[in-house]
Amino acid sequence: MKDERKTSICPSCAVGCSLRYDTETDQATAPNDAVVNCNGQLCPEGISAFDPLETDDRIDRPLIKRDGEYIPVSWETAYDRIESELTRIQNRDPDALAFLGSPHATNEENYLFQKLARALGTNNIDNRARLCHNSVEAAMNERLGSSAMSNSLEDLREADAFLVIGANPAGRQPIAFDSYIRPAIENGATLIQVDPSENRTTQAADLSLSPRPDTDVFVIALLNLYILNAELCDEQFISERTEGFDQFVAAVDDIDQEACAATAGVNLSEVRKIAHVFGRAERATIITATGIGECEYGGTETTDALIDLLLLTGNFGDPGTGMNLFRGMNNEQGANDMGARPHTLPGYQDVTNPTARARATKQWEIEPPATPGRSELDLVRSFGDSIEGAFVFGENPAMTKMDTQRIAQNLDRVFLVVQDPFLTETAAHADVILPASAWSEKSGTVTNLDRHVQRVRQLTIPPEETKLDLEILCELGARLTDSSFAYDGPEDVFEEMCQVNPLYAGMSYSGIEHGGQRWPFREAADEGTQILHEERFMNGKQRVRFEPISIDPSPP
Ligand SMILES: Nc1nc2c(c(=O)[nH]1)N[C@H]1C(S)=C(S)[C@@H](COP(=O)(O)OP(=O)(O)OC[C@H]3O[C@@H](n4cnc5c(=O)[nH]c(N)nc54)[C@H](O)[C@@H]3O)O[C@H]1N2
Ligand SMILES: Nc1nc2c(c(=O)[nH]1)N[C@H]1C(S)=C(S)[C@@H](COP(=O)(O)OP(=O)(O)OC[C@H]3O[C@@H](n4cnc5c(=O)[nH]c(N)nc54)[C@H](O)[C@@H]3O)O[C@H]1N2
Ligand code: SF4
Ligand SMILES: [Mo]
């Protein structure tokens, strides 16, 4: 039974298209009042969003491992086991616990999950989403104060030039591409693609460059050099919004052009042409994704060089500009916004920040720990050593990490709770498996890749013995912590979250009943802020320092 009257949000990617069930096709379709997919379309992934629910792989009751076998138990028994084991570990050392949150779950669920971890006394909470874009996020956070898309999708229509590097938006975020980027190209904007391989976006590109993988930093250094040489930089922006220009110029002047080109395997005249197109564009923007970001170990040089390219050409804070990281999973942005991260409370407030801590303490009646926790990768690697208990909520590290064999072994070395609708490779290592809800069974909110918060509504009935994620987290919070986890549904959780998270302050379910609201929310702006870094960067500073590059283009 699917409710065809209500609208929800597609669970398949971070674009956040609205959908509803269509009785005629027995599939999903776009509702008339869709906001992001205002073209009235869904991509094939969206149309088939209900299909995964039709499998027999659904876990339909709690399971406990005994003598290597999984036996079905009551919820009460499952909760008792979790309570006794996690409390035992917590009493010894809260930092021996690890919490892996979910970019697939709602904002309300992620908020409660991090509250659970922190009320138990640890900041060892992270989410898989950070790994997809690890190095891009790190550099954007460090220099700009935010890794969120600096401009909204709608606003990207204003761009005159797009530099798409390490991303395939036409294939991976197709509705965003077709609704906002393609129209700009049809209107005369230029799409430049830098990617070692061809993908669907290549078909729409005016200029393409195929460097060897992991050599982008040399290409961007050359772009910066040619922009400087052709005097295409934005002097006013550089003087008003940046620092360290002279050292930057000296470093760029020093690069060995031939060696950079040889290492990257590119032709200098093609790079020069791209530099001139990007530099001459009135409004130019960068779109990136996992191609330069999904590096669990790598440095931030490539992203730093891209930020410098935008600073040099004055492309921050205006329509059609900015550094736009296209995120992957449906609530990747929201999981991060909610503080499912080891070093930030909801709203990217540092766990050490006294004002932020006081704000959280007021709502939680318990003080969050002040020492930053450890990253997901670090935690997973420490399973069985310093980490004795882990709670995996809606992710599948046994399958989706780089070093899957070692991670699978480590999962057996901790007391492991897995909360997932399906019997995943990770669940196969769990001590307790909690049968959770799927996207269409719940209500709440999600935040898409351009910071747009929208309502998720229940469209289907969950299987009988399963429970909603929110309900499970509330029960565990009440049993395990001294903080209050008594909520009258997701709206109640959202209201509390808005008190703790300044970026969401002022938002409400009634405000997003139709359409949505974008953070940082300003009531005066009605729907929130379209463009970040306008007067000041998100770290509160007026200026960003150039990062003088030090690269060694050793021959390949
Ligand atoms: N249909 C569908 N859509 C999805 C998903 C899905 O599973 N199915 N998954 C979602 C998720 S979770 C994510 S994270 C996103 C991923 O979104 P994208 O990151 O846009 O997806 P990819 O197709 O992997 O594109 C990455 C591109 O980076 C290029 N690349 C690799 N190495 C380098 C390099 O060193 N330099 C440069 N310049 N480029 C490089 C690759 O050739 C590839 O074209 O997609 C989301 N959308
Ligand atoms: N082999 C392989 N590895 C990969 C990738 C790949 O394509 N192949 N892609 C990479 C990328 S870009 C990403 S983003 C990651 C994804 O990595 P993961 O997030 O670990 O994997 P997923 O399979 O997307 O989803 C994890 C689990 O979330 C559960 N889930 C979904 N919705 C809900 C919900 O509402 N509640 C609960 N409790 N659980 C839910 C799903 O059932 C699934 O078991 O993998 C990365 N690694
Ligand atoms: S673009 Fe993404 S959100 Fe939109 S329908 Fe496709 S998978 Fe769903
Ligand atoms: Mo991803």
Coordinates of C-alpha atoms in Angstrom, one line a residue, residues 22-551:
D22 CA 2.0 7.1 -9.2
T23 CA -0.7 4.4 -9.2
E24 CA -0.8 4.2 -13.0
T25 CA 2.9 3.3 -13.4
D26 CA 3.4 1.7 -10.0
Q27 CA 6.5 3.9 -9.8
A28 CA 7.6 7.3 -8.5
T29 CA 6.8 10.4 -10.4
A30 CA 7.4 14.2 -9.9
P31 CA 4.6 16.1 -8.2
N32 CA 3.3 19.3 -9.8
D33 CA 4.8 21.5 -7.1
A34 CA 8.3 20.0 -7.1
V35 CA 10.9 22.6 -6.2
V36 CA 14.3 21.3 -7.1
N37 CA 13.0 19.2 -10.0
C38 CA 10.9 22.0 -11.2
N39 CA 11.2 20.6 -14.7
G40 CA 8.7 18.0 -13.6
Q41 CA 11.1 15.1 -14.1
L42 CA 12.8 12.3 -12.2
C43 CA 15.8 10.4 -13.4
P44 CA 15.6 6.6 -13.7
E45 CA 17.0 6.1 -10.2
G46 CA 14.3 8.3 -8.8
I47 CA 11.5 6.7 -10.9
S48 CA 12.5 3.3 -9.4
A49 CA 13.0 4.5 -5.9
F50 CA 10.3 2.2 -4.5
D51 CA 11.9 -0.9 -6.1
P52 CA 14.5 -1.8 -3.4
L53 CA 11.6 -2.1 -0.9
E54 CA 10.1 -5.0 -2.8
T55 CA 12.9 -7.5 -1.9
D56 CA 12.8 -10.4 0.4
D57 CA 16.1 -9.3 2.0
R58 CA 14.4 -7.1 4.6
I59 CA 15.2 -7.9 8.2
D60 CA 11.8 -8.3 9.8
R61 CA 12.7 -8.7 13.5
P62 CA 15.6 -8.0 15.9
L63 CA 18.4 -10.6 15.7
I64 CA 21.0 -11.5 18.3
K65 CA 24.1 -13.6 17.5
R66 CA 24.5 -16.7 19.8
D67 CA 27.2 -19.3 19.2
G68 CA 27.7 -17.9 15.7
E69 CA 24.0 -18.1 14.8
Y70 CA 21.4 -15.3 14.5
I71 CA 18.3 -15.9 16.5
P72 CA 15.2 -13.7 16.3
V73 CA 14.4 -12.0 19.6
S74 CA 12.0 -9.5 21.0
W75 CA 12.8 -5.8 20.9
E76 CA 13.0 -5.9 24.7
T77 CA 15.7 -8.5 24.6
A78 CA 17.6 -6.7 21.9
Y79 CA 17.5 -3.4 23.8
D80 CA 18.5 -5.1 27.1
R81 CA 21.6 -6.6 25.4
I82 CA 22.6 -3.3 23.9
E83 CA 22.0 -1.5 27.1
S84 CA 24.1 -3.9 29.2
E85 CA 27.0 -4.0 26.8
L86 CA 27.2 -0.3 25.8
T87 CA 26.8 0.7 29.5
R88 CA 29.6 -1.7 30.6
I89 CA 32.0 -0.2 28.0
Q90 CA 30.9 3.4 28.7
N91 CA 31.5 2.9 32.4
R92 CA 35.1 1.9 31.7
D93 CA 35.7 4.6 29.0
P94 CA 33.1 6.4 26.8
D95 CA 35.8 6.9 24.2
A96 CA 36.0 3.2 23.7
L97 CA 32.6 3.6 21.9
A98 CA 32.2 4.5 18.2
F99 CA 29.1 5.8 16.4
L100 CA 28.8 5.7 12.6
G101 CA 26.0 7.9 11.4
S102 CA 24.0 7.8 8.2
P103 CA 23.9 10.1 5.2
H104 CA 20.8 8.1 4.2
A105 CA 18.9 8.9 7.4
T106 CA 16.9 12.1 8.1
N107 CA 18.2 15.2 9.9
E108 CA 16.1 14.4 12.9
E109 CA 17.6 10.9 13.1
N110 CA 21.2 12.1 12.7
Y111 CA 20.6 14.8 15.3
L112 CA 19.4 12.2 17.8
F113 CA 22.3 9.8 16.9
Q114 CA 24.9 12.4 17.6
K115 CA 23.1 13.4 20.8
L116 CA 23.1 9.8 21.9
A117 CA 26.9 9.6 21.4
R118 CA 27.5 12.8 23.1
A119 CA 25.2 12.1 26.0
L120 CA 27.1 8.9 26.5
G121 CA 30.2 11.1 26.8
T122 CA 32.0 10.6 23.5
N123 CA 32.6 12.7 20.4
N124 CA 33.5 9.5 18.5
I125 CA 30.8 10.0 16.0
D126 CA 31.3 10.4 12.2
N127 CA 29.5 9.6 9.0
R128 CA 30.5 8.0 5.8
A129 CA 29.7 11.1 3.7
R130 CA 32.9 12.8 4.8
L131 CA 35.0 10.1 3.1
C132 CA 33.5 10.7 -0.4
H133 CA 34.9 14.2 -0.4
N134 CA 37.5 14.1 2.3
S135 CA 40.2 16.3 0.9
V136 CA 37.8 18.8 -0.8
E137 CA 35.9 19.2 2.5
A138 CA 39.0 19.6 4.5
A139 CA 40.4 22.4 2.4
M140 CA 37.0 24.2 2.0
N141 CA 36.4 24.1 5.7
E142 CA 39.8 25.2 6.6
R143 CA 39.9 28.2 4.2
L144 CA 36.3 29.2 3.6
G145 CA 34.7 28.0 6.8
S146 CA 32.2 25.7 5.0
S147 CA 32.3 22.9 2.5
A148 CA 28.8 23.4 1.5
M149 CA 28.0 24.5 -2.1
S150 CA 28.7 28.2 -2.1
N151 CA 25.9 29.0 -4.6
S152 CA 22.4 27.5 -5.0
L153 CA 21.5 25.3 -8.0
E154 CA 19.1 27.9 -9.2
D155 CA 21.8 30.5 -9.0
L156 CA 24.2 28.4 -11.1
R157 CA 22.0 29.4 -14.1
E158 CA 23.8 32.7 -13.9
A159 CA 27.2 31.3 -14.6
D160 CA 29.1 32.2 -17.8
A161 CA 31.7 29.4 -17.4
F162 CA 31.6 26.1 -15.6
L163 CA 34.8 24.2 -14.7
V164 CA 33.7 20.7 -14.0
I165 CA 36.6 18.8 -12.5
G166 CA 36.5 15.3 -11.1
A167 CA 32.7 15.1 -11.4
N168 CA 30.0 13.8 -13.6
P169 CA 26.9 15.8 -12.8
A170 CA 25.1 14.9 -16.1
G171 CA 25.3 11.2 -15.0
R172 CA 25.3 11.4 -11.2
Q173 CA 23.0 14.4 -10.4
P174 CA 21.1 14.4 -13.7
I175 CA 18.1 16.4 -12.7
A176 CA 20.3 19.2 -11.3
F177 CA 22.4 19.2 -14.5
D178 CA 19.4 19.2 -16.8
S179 CA 17.4 21.8 -14.8
Y180 CA 20.1 24.3 -14.0
I181 CA 23.4 23.7 -15.8
R182 CA 22.3 22.6 -19.3
P183 CA 20.0 25.6 -19.7
A184 CA 22.9 27.9 -18.9
I185 CA 25.0 26.2 -21.6
E186 CA 22.2 26.5 -24.1
N187 CA 22.1 30.2 -23.2
G188 CA 25.8 30.5 -24.1
A189 CA 27.7 29.6 -21.0
T190 CA 30.9 27.5 -21.6
L191 CA 31.4 24.1 -19.9
I192 CA 35.0 23.2 -19.4
Q193 CA 35.7 19.6 -18.2
V194 CA 38.9 18.3 -16.6
D195 CA 38.7 14.6 -16.2
P196 CA 41.0 11.7 -17.1
S197 CA 37.9 9.8 -18.6
E198 CA 35.0 10.6 -20.7
N199 CA 31.6 10.5 -18.9
R200 CA 28.1 11.8 -19.6
T201 CA 29.1 15.3 -18.8
T202 CA 31.7 15.2 -21.6
Q203 CA 28.9 15.3 -24.2
A204 CA 27.9 18.8 -23.0
A205 CA 31.4 20.1 -22.7
D206 CA 32.8 22.9 -25.0
L207 CA 36.4 22.3 -23.9
S208 CA 37.8 19.1 -22.4
L209 CA 41.1 18.3 -20.9
S210 CA 42.2 14.8 -19.9
P211 CA 45.1 14.9 -17.4
R212 CA 46.5 11.7 -15.8
P213 CA 44.7 10.9 -12.6
D214 CA 45.9 12.7 -9.5
T215 CA 47.8 15.4 -11.5
D216 CA 45.1 18.1 -11.3
V217 CA 47.2 20.3 -9.1
F218 CA 49.7 20.8 -12.0
V219 CA 46.9 21.7 -14.4
I220 CA 45.4 24.2 -12.0
A221 CA 48.8 25.7 -11.3
L222 CA 49.2 26.3 -15.0
L223 CA 45.7 27.8 -15.2
N224 CA 46.6 30.2 -12.4
L225 CA 49.9 31.1 -14.1
Y226 CA 48.2 31.8 -17.5
I227 CA 45.5 33.9 -15.9
L228 CA 48.1 36.0 -14.1
N229 CA 50.2 36.3 -17.3
A230 CA 47.2 37.4 -19.4
E231 CA 46.2 39.9 -16.7
L232 CA 42.8 38.3 -16.3
C233 CA 42.8 38.5 -12.5
D234 CA 40.3 40.5 -10.5
E235 CA 42.4 43.2 -8.8
Q236 CA 39.6 44.7 -6.8
F237 CA 38.5 41.4 -5.4
I238 CA 42.1 40.5 -4.6
S239 CA 42.7 43.7 -2.8
E240 CA 39.4 43.6 -0.8
R241 CA 38.9 39.9 -0.1
T242 CA 42.3 38.2 -0.1
E243 CA 45.8 38.2 1.6
G244 CA 49.2 36.8 0.6
F245 CA 48.9 37.7 -3.1
D246 CA 52.5 38.6 -3.7
Q247 CA 53.9 35.3 -2.2
F248 CA 51.3 33.4 -4.3
V249 CA 52.4 35.1 -7.5
A250 CA 56.0 34.4 -6.7
A251 CA 55.3 30.7 -6.2
V252 CA 53.2 30.5 -9.4
D253 CA 55.9 32.3 -11.4
D254 CA 58.3 29.7 -10.3
I255 CA 56.6 26.6 -11.6
D256 CA 58.2 24.7 -14.4
Q257 CA 55.5 24.7 -17.2
E258 CA 57.0 22.0 -19.3
A259 CA 57.4 19.7 -16.4
C260 CA 53.9 20.3 -15.1
A261 CA 52.5 19.6 -18.6
A262 CA 54.6 16.4 -19.0
T263 CA 53.5 15.1 -15.6
A264 CA 49.9 15.8 -16.2
G265 CA 50.1 14.6 -19.8
V266 CA 48.4 17.7 -21.2
N267 CA 49.1 20.2 -24.0
L268 CA 50.1 23.7 -22.8
S269 CA 48.2 25.5 -25.5
E270 CA 45.0 23.7 -24.5
V271 CA 45.5 24.7 -20.9
R272 CA 46.2 28.3 -21.9
K273 CA 42.9 28.3 -23.9
I274 CA 41.0 27.1 -20.9
A275 CA 42.7 29.7 -18.7
H276 CA 41.6 32.5 -21.0
V277 CA 38.0 31.3 -21.2
F278 CA 37.7 30.9 -17.4
G279 CA 39.6 34.1 -16.8
R280 CA 37.5 36.2 -19.2
A281 CA 34.1 34.9 -18.0
E282 CA 32.2 37.5 -16.1
R283 CA 30.9 34.8 -13.7
A284 CA 32.7 31.5 -13.4
T285 CA 32.1 28.6 -11.1
I286 CA 33.7 25.3 -10.2
I287 CA 31.8 22.0 -9.8
T288 CA 33.6 19.1 -8.3
A289 CA 32.8 15.8 -6.7
T290 CA 34.6 12.5 -5.9
G291 CA 37.2 12.6 -8.7
I292 CA 39.4 14.9 -6.7
G293 CA 37.9 14.4 -3.3
E294 CA 37.4 10.7 -2.6
C295 CA 40.9 10.3 -1.2
E296 CA 40.9 8.8 2.3
Y297 CA 44.6 9.7 2.7
G298 CA 45.3 12.4 0.2
G299 CA 46.3 16.0 0.7
T300 CA 44.3 19.2 0.0
E301 CA 46.6 20.7 -2.7
T302 CA 44.2 20.3 -5.6
T303 CA 41.3 22.0 -3.7
D304 CA 43.6 24.7 -2.4
A305 CA 44.6 25.5 -6.0
L306 CA 41.0 25.6 -7.1
I307 CA 40.1 28.0 -4.3
D308 CA 43.0 30.1 -5.4
L309 CA 41.7 30.1 -9.0
L310 CA 38.4 31.5 -7.8
L311 CA 40.1 34.1 -5.6
L312 CA 42.3 35.2 -8.4
T313 CA 39.4 35.7 -10.7
G314 CA 37.1 37.2 -8.1
N315 CA 34.6 34.4 -8.3
F316 CA 33.2 34.2 -4.7
G317 CA 30.1 35.8 -3.3
D318 CA 28.4 36.7 -6.5
P319 CA 25.7 35.0 -8.6
G320 CA 26.9 32.3 -10.8
T321 CA 30.3 31.9 -9.0
G322 CA 31.8 29.8 -6.2
M323 CA 33.1 26.5 -5.2
N324 CA 30.4 23.9 -5.6
L325 CA 31.0 20.5 -4.2
F326 CA 28.2 18.2 -5.6
R327 CA 27.4 15.8 -2.9
G328 CA 26.3 12.2 -3.4
M329 CA 23.9 10.7 -1.0
N330 CA 20.4 12.0 -0.2
N331 CA 21.2 13.4 3.2
E332 CA 24.9 13.8 3.1
Q333 CA 24.7 17.5 3.7
G334 CA 22.2 17.0 6.5
A335 CA 24.2 14.4 8.4
N336 CA 27.1 16.8 8.5
D337 CA 24.8 19.8 9.4
M338 CA 23.4 17.8 12.3
G339 CA 26.8 17.3 13.9
A340 CA 27.4 13.6 13.0
R341 CA 31.0 14.6 12.9
P342 CA 33.8 14.1 15.6
H343 CA 34.7 17.7 16.0
T344 CA 31.5 19.7 15.5
L345 CA 28.2 20.0 17.3
P346 CA 25.1 20.7 15.1
G347 CA 25.7 23.7 12.8
Y348 CA 29.5 23.1 12.4
Q349 CA 30.1 24.6 15.9
D350 CA 33.4 23.4 17.3
V351 CA 33.0 20.9 20.2
T352 CA 35.4 23.1 22.1
N353 CA 33.4 26.3 21.6
P354 CA 31.9 27.4 25.0
T355 CA 28.9 29.2 23.5
A356 CA 28.0 26.2 21.3
R357 CA 28.5 23.9 24.2
A358 CA 26.3 26.0 26.4
R359 CA 23.6 26.0 23.8
A360 CA 23.6 22.2 23.5
T361 CA 23.8 21.8 27.3
K362 CA 20.7 23.9 27.8
Q363 CA 18.7 21.6 25.5
W364 CA 20.2 18.3 26.5
E365 CA 20.6 18.9 30.2
I366 CA 24.0 17.2 29.9
E367 CA 27.3 18.7 28.8
P368 CA 28.7 17.4 25.6
P369 CA 32.3 16.2 25.8
A370 CA 34.9 18.9 24.9
T371 CA 37.6 16.8 23.3
P372 CA 37.1 16.2 19.6
G373 CA 36.5 12.6 18.6
R374 CA 38.2 10.5 16.0
S375 CA 37.4 10.1 12.3
E376 CA 35.5 7.2 11.0
L377 CA 38.5 5.7 9.3
D378 CA 40.6 6.0 12.5
L379 CA 37.8 4.5 14.5
V380 CA 37.2 1.5 12.2
R381 CA 40.9 0.8 12.2
S382 CA 40.9 0.8 16.0
F383 CA 38.1 -1.7 16.4
G384 CA 39.3 -4.3 18.8
D385 CA 42.0 -2.2 20.2
S386 CA 41.0 1.1 21.7
I387 CA 37.4 0.7 20.4
E388 CA 35.4 -2.0 22.1
G389 CA 31.8 -1.1 21.1
A390 CA 30.4 0.3 17.8
F391 CA 27.0 1.4 16.7
V392 CA 26.6 1.4 12.9
F393 CA 23.5 3.2 11.8
G394 CA 22.7 3.0 8.1
E395 CA 26.0 2.4 6.5
N396 CA 27.9 -0.6 5.2
P397 CA 31.6 -0.3 6.0
A398 CA 32.3 -4.0 5.4
M399 CA 31.5 -3.4 1.7
T400 CA 32.1 0.3 0.9
K401 CA 35.5 1.2 2.5
M402 CA 38.8 0.9 0.7
D403 CA 40.4 -1.9 2.9
T404 CA 37.3 -4.1 3.1
Q405 CA 39.0 -7.3 4.2
R406 CA 40.7 -5.7 7.2
I407 CA 37.6 -3.8 8.1
A408 CA 35.5 -6.9 8.0
Q409 CA 37.9 -8.6 10.4
N410 CA 37.8 -5.6 12.7
L411 CA 34.0 -5.7 12.8
D412 CA 34.3 -9.0 14.6
R413 CA 36.6 -7.5 17.3
V414 CA 34.0 -5.2 18.8
F415 CA 30.5 -5.4 20.3
L416 CA 28.7 -4.4 17.2
V417 CA 25.1 -3.0 16.9
V418 CA 23.8 -2.5 13.3
Q419 CA 20.6 -0.6 12.6
D420 CA 19.6 -1.2 9.0
P421 CA 16.5 -2.3 7.0
F422 CA 18.6 -4.9 5.2
L423 CA 20.9 -7.8 6.1
T424 CA 24.1 -6.2 4.8
E425 CA 27.6 -7.4 4.7
T426 CA 28.3 -5.3 7.9
A427 CA 25.2 -6.7 9.7
A428 CA 26.7 -10.2 9.1
H429 CA 29.3 -9.3 11.7
A430 CA 26.9 -7.7 14.3
D431 CA 26.1 -8.9 17.8
V432 CA 22.7 -7.2 17.6
I433 CA 20.8 -6.3 14.4
L434 CA 18.0 -3.8 14.7
P435 CA 15.5 -4.0 11.8
A436 CA 15.0 -0.3 10.9
S437 CA 12.9 1.8 8.6
A438 CA 13.4 2.6 4.9
W439 CA 13.1 6.0 3.4
S440 CA 9.4 5.9 2.4
E441 CA 8.3 4.7 5.8
K442 CA 9.3 7.7 7.8
S443 CA 8.8 11.4 8.2
G444 CA 11.3 14.2 8.9
T445 CA 13.5 16.4 6.9
V446 CA 16.6 16.1 4.6
T447 CA 19.0 18.7 3.4
N448 CA 20.1 18.5 -0.2
L449 CA 23.3 19.4 -1.8
D450 CA 22.5 23.1 -2.1
R451 CA 21.6 23.5 1.6
H452 CA 17.8 23.2 0.9
V453 CA 15.9 21.6 3.8
Q454 CA 12.8 19.7 2.7
R455 CA 10.1 17.5 4.2
V456 CA 10.2 13.7 3.9
R457 CA 6.8 12.2 4.4
Q458 CA 5.6 8.7 5.1
L459 CA 4.3 7.0 1.9
T460 CA 4.4 3.3 2.8
I461 CA 3.7 1.2 5.9
P462 CA 6.7 -0.4 7.5
P463 CA 6.8 -4.2 8.0
E464 CA 5.2 -5.3 11.2
E465 CA 8.1 -6.1 13.5
T466 CA 10.4 -3.3 12.3
K467 CA 10.6 0.1 14.0
L468 CA 11.2 3.6 12.8
D469 CA 14.8 4.7 13.2
L470 CA 13.7 7.7 15.3
E471 CA 11.7 5.4 17.6
I472 CA 14.7 3.1 18.1
L473 CA 17.1 6.0 18.8
C474 CA 14.6 7.6 21.3
E475 CA 14.3 4.2 23.2
L476 CA 18.0 3.7 23.3
G477 CA 18.6 7.3 24.4
A478 CA 16.1 6.9 27.2
R479 CA 17.7 3.7 28.4
L480 CA 21.3 4.6 28.0
T481 CA 21.6 8.3 28.9
D482 CA 20.5 10.8 31.5
S483 CA 19.4 13.2 28.8
S484 CA 15.8 13.5 27.7
F485 CA 14.9 11.5 24.6
A486 CA 11.1 11.9 25.0
Y487 CA 9.9 13.5 21.7
D488 CA 6.5 13.8 20.3
G489 CA 7.6 12.8 16.8
P490 CA 10.1 14.3 14.3
E491 CA 8.8 17.8 14.4
D492 CA 9.6 18.0 18.1
V493 CA 13.1 16.8 17.4
F494 CA 13.5 19.4 14.6
E495 CA 12.4 22.2 17.0
E496 CA 15.0 21.3 19.5
M497 CA 17.7 21.0 16.8
C498 CA 16.9 24.5 15.6
Q499 CA 17.7 25.7 19.1
V500 CA 21.1 24.1 19.1
N501 CA 22.0 24.7 15.4
P502 CA 22.3 28.4 14.6
L503 CA 22.3 27.8 10.8
Y504 CA 18.8 26.3 11.1
A505 CA 17.6 28.8 13.7
G506 CA 14.1 30.1 12.7
M507 CA 13.2 27.2 10.4
S508 CA 10.0 25.3 11.2
Y509 CA 8.0 22.5 9.7
S510 CA 5.3 25.0 8.8
G511 CA 7.9 27.1 7.0
I512 CA 8.9 24.1 4.9
E513 CA 5.4 22.6 4.5
H514 CA 5.6 23.6 0.8
G515 CA 9.0 23.9 -0.9
G516 CA 11.8 24.3 1.6
Q517 CA 14.2 26.7 3.4
R518 CA 17.9 27.1 2.8
W519 CA 20.6 27.5 5.5
P520 CA 22.0 29.8 6.8
F521 CA 18.4 30.7 7.4
R522 CA 17.4 34.3 7.6
E523 CA 13.8 35.0 8.2
A524 CA 14.1 38.3 6.3
A525 CA 15.2 36.4 3.2
D526 CA 12.2 34.1 3.5
E527 CA 13.8 31.0 2.1
G528 CA 17.3 31.5 3.4
T529 CA 20.6 32.3 1.8
Q530 CA 21.3 31.5 -1.8
I531 CA 24.9 32.7 -2.0
L532 CA 27.6 32.1 0.7
H533 CA 30.7 34.2 1.3
E534 CA 29.0 37.5 0.1
E535 CA 30.4 40.1 2.5
R536 CA 32.4 37.7 4.6
F537 CA 33.5 34.1 4.2
M538 CA 31.7 31.6 6.3
N539 CA 34.5 31.5 8.8
G540 CA 33.6 35.2 9.6
K541 CA 36.6 36.6 7.9
Q542 CA 36.5 39.2 5.1
R543 CA 39.7 37.9 3.5
V544 CA 41.0 34.5 2.5
R545 CA 44.8 33.9 2.3
F546 CA 46.2 32.6 -1.0
E547 CA 48.0 29.2 -0.5
P548 CA 51.3 29.5 -2.3
I549 CA 51.8 26.2 -4.1
S550 CA 54.8 24.1 -3.6
I551 CA 54.6 21.3 -6.2

